[in-house]
mmCIF file of C-alpha atoms in Angstrom:
data_model
loop_
_atom_site.group_PDB
_atom_site.id
_atom_site.type_symbol
_atom_site.label_atom_id
_atom_site.label_comp_id
_atom_site.label_asym_id
_atom_site.label_seq_id
_atom_site.Cartn_x
_atom_site.Cartn_y
_atom_site.Cartn_z
ATOM 1 C CA MET A 1 79.060 56.550 32.322
ATOM 2 C CA ALA A 2 81.769 59.105 32.971
ATOM 3 C CA MET A 3 81.351 61.201 36.096
ATOM 4 C CA THR A 4 83.708 63.006 38.412
ATOM 5 C CA GLY A 5 83.545 62.548 42.160
ATOM 6 C CA CYS A 6 84.334 65.229 44.713
ATOM 7 C CA GLY A 7 86.988 65.145 47.420
ATOM 8 C CA SER A 8 89.242 62.178 48.086
ATOM 9 C CA THR A 9 89.272 59.335 45.567
ATOM 10 C CA THR A 10 90.665 56.793 48.052
ATOM 11 C CA ALA A 11 88.352 53.826 47.662
ATOM 12 C CA PRO A 12 87.096 52.061 50.798
ATOM 13 C CA THR A 13 86.929 48.271 50.845
ATOM 14 C CA GLY A 14 85.285 45.594 52.960
ATOM 15 C CA ASP A 15 82.814 46.707 55.594
ATOM 16 C CA ALA A 16 83.935 50.315 55.141
ATOM 17 C CA LEU A 17 82.715 50.138 51.522
ATOM 18 C CA TYR A 18 79.263 49.036 52.661
ATOM 19 C CA ARG A 19 79.072 51.732 55.345
ATOM 20 C CA ASP A 20 80.103 54.403 52.842
ATOM 21 C CA GLY A 21 77.653 53.183 50.209
ATOM 22 C CA GLU A 22 74.798 53.051 52.689
ATOM 23 C CA LYS A 23 75.604 56.576 53.887
ATOM 24 C CA HIS A 24 75.503 57.982 50.348
ATOM 25 C CA TYR A 25 72.384 56.011 49.403
ATOM 26 C CA VAL A 26 70.404 57.013 52.481
ATOM 27 C CA ALA A 27 71.404 60.668 52.106
ATOM 28 C CA TYR A 28 70.365 61.107 48.481
ATOM 29 C CA ALA A 29 67.316 58.819 48.641
ATOM 30 C CA THR A 30 66.028 60.614 51.733
ATOM 31 C CA ALA A 31 66.502 63.986 50.048
ATOM 32 C CA MET A 32 64.632 62.826 46.942
ATOM 33 C CA HIS A 33 61.849 61.437 49.125
ATOM 34 C CA SER A 34 61.391 64.936 50.523
ATOM 35 C CA VAL A 35 61.211 66.331 46.978
ATOM 36 C CA ILE A 36 58.504 63.950 45.725
ATOM 37 C CA MET A 37 56.484 64.259 48.935
ATOM 38 C CA ALA A 38 56.535 68.046 48.494
ATOM 39 C CA ILE A 39 54.931 67.514 45.065
ATOM 40 C CA HIS A 40 52.466 64.760 46.005
ATOM 41 C CA GLU A 41 52.156 63.169 49.431
ATOM 42 C CA GLY A 42 50.950 59.811 48.164
ATOM 43 C CA GLU A 43 52.240 56.733 46.366
ATOM 44 C CA TRP A 44 54.698 57.089 43.492
ATOM 45 C CA VAL A 45 55.517 54.227 41.135
ATOM 46 C CA VAL A 46 59.114 53.014 41.407
ATOM 47 C CA ASP A 47 60.614 52.462 37.971
ATOM 48 C CA GLN A 48 61.698 48.820 38.085
ATOM 49 C CA GLY A 49 65.472 48.718 37.888
ATOM 50 C CA ALA A 50 65.744 52.257 39.285
ATOM 51 C CA PHE A 51 64.851 51.773 42.937
ATOM 52 C CA GLY A 52 68.088 53.555 43.713
ATOM 53 C CA ALA A 53 70.076 51.116 45.846
ATOM 54 C CA SER A 54 71.837 49.121 43.114
ATOM 55 C CA PRO A 55 75.478 50.209 42.667
ATOM 56 C CA ILE A 56 76.333 51.047 39.042
ATOM 57 C CA PRO A 57 79.966 51.239 37.812
ATOM 58 C CA CYS A 58 81.239 54.682 36.803
ATOM 59 C CA ARG A 59 84.574 56.330 36.050
ATOM 60 C CA ILE A 60 86.707 58.599 38.209
ATOM 61 C CA ASN A 61 89.472 60.423 36.331
ATOM 62 C CA GLY A 62 88.923 58.056 33.416
ATOM 63 C CA GLU A 63 89.275 54.900 35.497
ATOM 64 C CA PRO A 64 86.367 52.509 36.245
ATOM 65 C CA SER A 65 86.974 52.827 39.979
ATOM 66 C CA GLY A 66 83.681 54.151 41.297
ATOM 67 C CA TYR A 67 79.977 53.542 41.630
ATOM 68 C CA THR A 68 76.810 55.605 41.445
ATOM 69 C CA PHE A 69 73.070 54.988 41.758
ATOM 70 C CA SER A 70 70.035 55.437 39.496
ATOM 71 C CA TRP A 71 66.734 56.483 41.097
ATOM 72 C CA SER A 72 63.406 57.340 39.437
ATOM 73 C CA ARG A 73 59.758 57.674 40.427
ATOM 74 C CA LEU A 74 56.616 58.173 38.343
ATOM 75 C CA LEU A 75 53.268 59.802 39.093
ATOM 76 C CA GLU A 76 50.227 59.681 36.806
ATOM 77 C CA PRO A 77 47.469 61.392 38.807
ATOM 78 C CA GLN A 78 43.769 61.074 38.027
ATOM 79 C CA GLU A 79 43.242 64.826 38.135
ATOM 80 C CA PRO A 80 44.840 67.196 35.594
ATOM 81 C CA ILE A 81 48.298 68.412 36.583
ATOM 82 C CA ASP A 82 48.645 72.055 37.632
ATOM 83 C CA VAL A 83 52.063 72.643 36.086
ATOM 84 C CA ASP A 84 52.785 75.889 37.929
ATOM 85 C CA ALA A 85 51.870 74.313 41.275
ATOM 86 C CA VAL A 86 54.105 71.281 40.602
ATOM 87 C CA VAL A 87 57.025 73.518 39.627
ATOM 88 C CA GLU A 88 56.578 75.618 42.764
ATOM 89 C CA ALA A 89 56.350 72.500 44.968
ATOM 90 C CA ALA A 90 59.416 70.924 43.322
ATOM 91 C CA ILE A 91 61.515 74.063 43.857
ATOM 92 C CA ALA A 92 60.358 74.179 47.499
ATOM 93 C CA GLY A 93 61.220 70.486 47.910
ATOM 94 C CA PHE A 94 64.732 70.977 46.556
ATOM 95 C CA ASP A 95 65.153 74.083 48.702
ATOM 96 C CA GLU A 96 64.111 72.104 51.784
ATOM 97 C CA VAL A 97 67.062 69.732 51.295
ATOM 98 C CA GLY A 98 69.534 72.525 50.557
ATOM 99 C CA VAL A 99 69.605 72.184 46.778
ATOM 100 C CA THR A 100 69.225 75.089 44.359
ATOM 101 C CA ALA A 101 66.892 74.382 41.439
ATOM 102 C CA LYS A 102 66.294 75.961 38.051
ATOM 103 C CA THR A 103 63.543 75.410 35.494
ATOM 104 C CA SER A 104 63.511 74.884 31.753
ATOM 105 C CA THR A 105 60.686 74.411 29.253
ATOM 106 C CA LEU A 106 61.093 72.476 26.023
ATOM 107 C CA GLY A 107 58.626 72.209 23.166
ATOM 108 C CA GLU A 108 55.039 73.361 22.930
ATOM 109 C CA GLY A 109 51.548 71.917 23.005
ATOM 110 C CA ASP A 110 51.449 68.125 23.165
ATOM 111 C CA ARG A 111 55.252 68.040 23.059
ATOM 112 C CA GLN A 112 55.817 70.396 25.960
ATOM 113 C CA GLU A 113 58.197 69.264 28.700
ATOM 114 C CA VAL A 114 58.859 71.259 31.852
ATOM 115 C CA ASN A 115 61.937 70.417 33.941
ATOM 116 C CA VAL A 116 62.905 71.469 37.438
ATOM 117 C CA ILE A 117 66.597 70.614 37.875
ATOM 118 C CA GLY A 118 68.313 70.531 41.256
ATOM 119 C CA THR A 119 72.081 70.096 41.512
ATOM 120 C CA GLY A 120 74.433 69.753 44.458
ATOM 121 C CA GLY A 121 74.043 68.658 48.042
ATOM 122 C CA ASP A 122 73.335 64.982 48.749
ATOM 123 C CA ILE A 123 71.343 64.625 45.527
ATOM 124 C CA GLY A 124 74.042 65.265 42.956
ATOM 125 C CA ARG A 125 71.558 65.887 40.159
ATOM 126 C CA GLY A 126 67.807 65.528 40.525
ATOM 127 C CA VAL A 127 65.243 66.307 37.835
ATOM 128 C CA VAL A 128 61.473 66.705 38.057
ATOM 129 C CA THR A 129 60.050 66.333 34.545
ATOM 130 C CA ILE A 130 56.443 67.293 33.826
ATOM 131 C CA TRP A 131 54.679 66.202 30.635
ATOM 132 C CA PRO A 132 51.373 68.130 30.707
ATOM 133 C CA ALA A 133 49.879 66.371 27.658
ATOM 134 C CA ARG A 134 50.518 62.966 29.228
ATOM 135 C CA ASN A 135 49.477 64.171 32.696
ATOM 136 C CA THR A 136 52.682 62.590 33.994
ATOM 137 C CA ILE A 137 55.439 63.591 36.405
ATOM 138 C CA TRP A 138 58.738 61.696 36.300
ATOM 139 C CA VAL A 139 61.438 62.350 38.884
ATOM 140 C CA SER A 140 65.001 61.052 38.605
ATOM 141 C CA ALA A 141 68.275 61.411 40.462
ATOM 142 C CA THR A 142 71.879 60.340 40.005
ATOM 143 C CA PRO A 143 74.514 61.264 42.592
ATOM 144 C CA GLY A 144 78.129 61.766 41.564
ATOM 145 C CA CYS A 145 80.632 58.954 41.063
ATOM 146 C CA ILE A 146 81.730 57.642 44.470
ATOM 147 C CA PRO A 147 85.063 55.836 45.026
ATOM 148 C CA GLY A 148 84.630 52.098 45.509
ATOM 149 C CA ASP A 149 84.155 48.811 43.668
ATOM 150 C CA ALA A 150 80.580 48.630 42.333
ATOM 151 C CA ALA A 151 80.592 44.835 42.022
ATOM 152 C CA ASP A 152 81.835 44.296 45.572
ATOM 153 C CA LEU A 153 79.256 46.704 46.946
ATOM 154 C CA SER A 154 76.496 45.081 44.877
ATOM 155 C CA ASP A 155 77.404 41.714 46.415
ATOM 156 C CA MET A 156 76.910 43.233 49.860
ATOM 157 C CA VAL A 157 73.607 44.918 48.975
ATOM 158 C CA PHE A 158 72.178 41.612 47.752
ATOM 159 C CA GLY A 159 73.785 39.434 50.414
ATOM 160 C CA GLY A 160 75.797 37.136 48.165
ATOM 161 C CA GLU A 161 78.782 36.824 45.869
ATOM 162 C CA LEU A 162 76.564 37.478 42.834
ATOM 163 C CA ALA A 163 73.207 39.226 42.615
ATOM 164 C CA TYR A 164 70.748 36.353 42.678
ATOM 165 C CA GLU A 165 68.174 35.749 39.962
ATOM 166 C CA GLY A 166 65.080 37.873 40.475
ATOM 167 C CA ALA A 167 66.785 40.259 42.889
ATOM 168 C CA SER A 168 65.119 43.313 41.339
ATOM 169 C CA LEU A 169 61.695 41.813 42.088
ATOM 170 C CA ARG A 170 62.428 42.446 45.772
ATOM 171 C CA PHE A 171 62.609 46.223 45.406
ATOM 172 C CA PRO A 172 59.413 47.991 46.571
ATOM 173 C CA ALA A 173 57.108 48.844 43.668
ATOM 174 C CA PHE A 174 55.868 52.094 45.244
ATOM 175 C CA GLU A 175 57.207 54.855 47.451
ATOM 176 C CA GLY A 176 54.747 56.627 49.716
ATOM 177 C CA PRO A 177 54.640 58.598 52.971
ATOM 178 C CA ASP A 178 55.629 55.531 55.027
ATOM 179 C CA TRP A 179 58.769 54.874 52.949
ATOM 180 C CA GLN A 180 61.910 53.697 54.743
ATOM 181 C CA PRO A 181 65.414 53.644 53.227
ATOM 182 C CA ARG A 182 66.724 50.122 52.613
ATOM 183 C CA PHE A 183 70.193 49.074 51.512
ATOM 184 C CA TYR A 184 70.126 45.299 52.020
ATOM 185 C CA PHE A 185 68.058 42.868 49.937
ATOM 186 C CA PRO A 186 69.161 39.263 50.618
ATOM 187 C CA GLU A 187 67.290 36.444 48.897
ATOM 188 C CA GLU A 188 66.154 35.101 52.246
ATOM 189 C CA GLY A 189 64.075 37.566 54.208
ATOM 190 C CA SER A 190 63.237 40.166 51.558
ATOM 191 C CA PRO A 191 59.615 40.150 50.350
ATOM 192 C CA VAL A 192 58.789 39.961 46.644
ATOM 193 C CA TYR A 193 57.146 43.153 45.372
ATOM 194 C CA TYR A 194 56.922 42.358 41.630
ATOM 195 C CA ASN A 195 55.614 39.386 39.686
ATOM 196 C CA GLU A 196 57.956 37.791 37.162
ATOM 197 C CA ASP A 197 56.134 39.600 34.336
ATOM 198 C CA GLY A 198 57.092 42.939 35.917
ATOM 199 C CA THR A 199 53.667 43.834 37.300
ATOM 200 C CA PRO A 200 53.465 44.863 40.982
ATOM 201 C CA VAL A 201 52.256 42.300 43.494
ATOM 202 C CA ASP A 202 48.776 43.349 44.632
ATOM 203 C CA PRO A 203 48.451 43.979 47.484
ATOM 204 C CA GLN A 204 52.033 44.948 48.197
ATOM 205 C CA PRO A 205 53.587 43.048 51.120
ATOM 206 C CA LYS A 206 53.813 45.026 54.342
ATOM 207 C CA GLN A 207 57.028 44.656 56.320
ATOM 208 C CA THR A 208 58.156 46.806 59.219
ATOM 209 C CA GLU A 209 61.316 44.893 60.134
ATOM 210 C CA PHE A 210 63.789 44.473 57.313
ATOM 211 C CA PRO A 211 66.764 42.093 57.125
ATOM 212 C CA GLU A 212 69.773 43.530 58.930
ATOM 213 C CA ALA A 213 72.979 43.635 56.902
ATOM 214 C CA PRO A 214 75.999 41.929 58.541
ATOM 215 C CA TYR A 215 78.306 44.733 57.399
ATOM 216 C CA GLY A 216 79.514 47.836 59.128
ATOM 217 C CA ASP A 217 79.185 48.848 62.756
#
């Protein structure tokens, strides 16, 4: 993944890396929460592996010296999608967080795809994709490449030197109105939200007090 970050490329380390990563994660994830809640104020499925808090290596000026995040949510409502209403709500949601959005339509009939694309601000690039024939809305976001070591930051996010086995099972399976940003998922103290076969635990565990990361001030 080759992306270009903005501003200084001086990479923080140690606790400063965690603080910086948490700041960027909370900012873009909170903005995207506003976008999906503007479209549908209910539960969205979290694509497993794309909760949005896992640092992913990326390149700054051709060097693998940065990290980014991958975030996506899925909605398959029971009632037929009103495409125009979803587009209008998505644009309003992006506008609410200070991001300008544009729309594009690809294909026709069963192959039609409508995209609302927001760029800039805390989001970087966010896309609301509507597939009318599938009655599905998929929303994704990827901020720009941020200076810092992705592996070191990942160790901090998961509370160990290496991401432990089954770490992704501890990401929430749904995001709804009561969502809270989280940037620390240690093996001890984080509930399990997915079964090993990838299906969501039912009912989802309820937790109001999350593990507190021992990094930053």
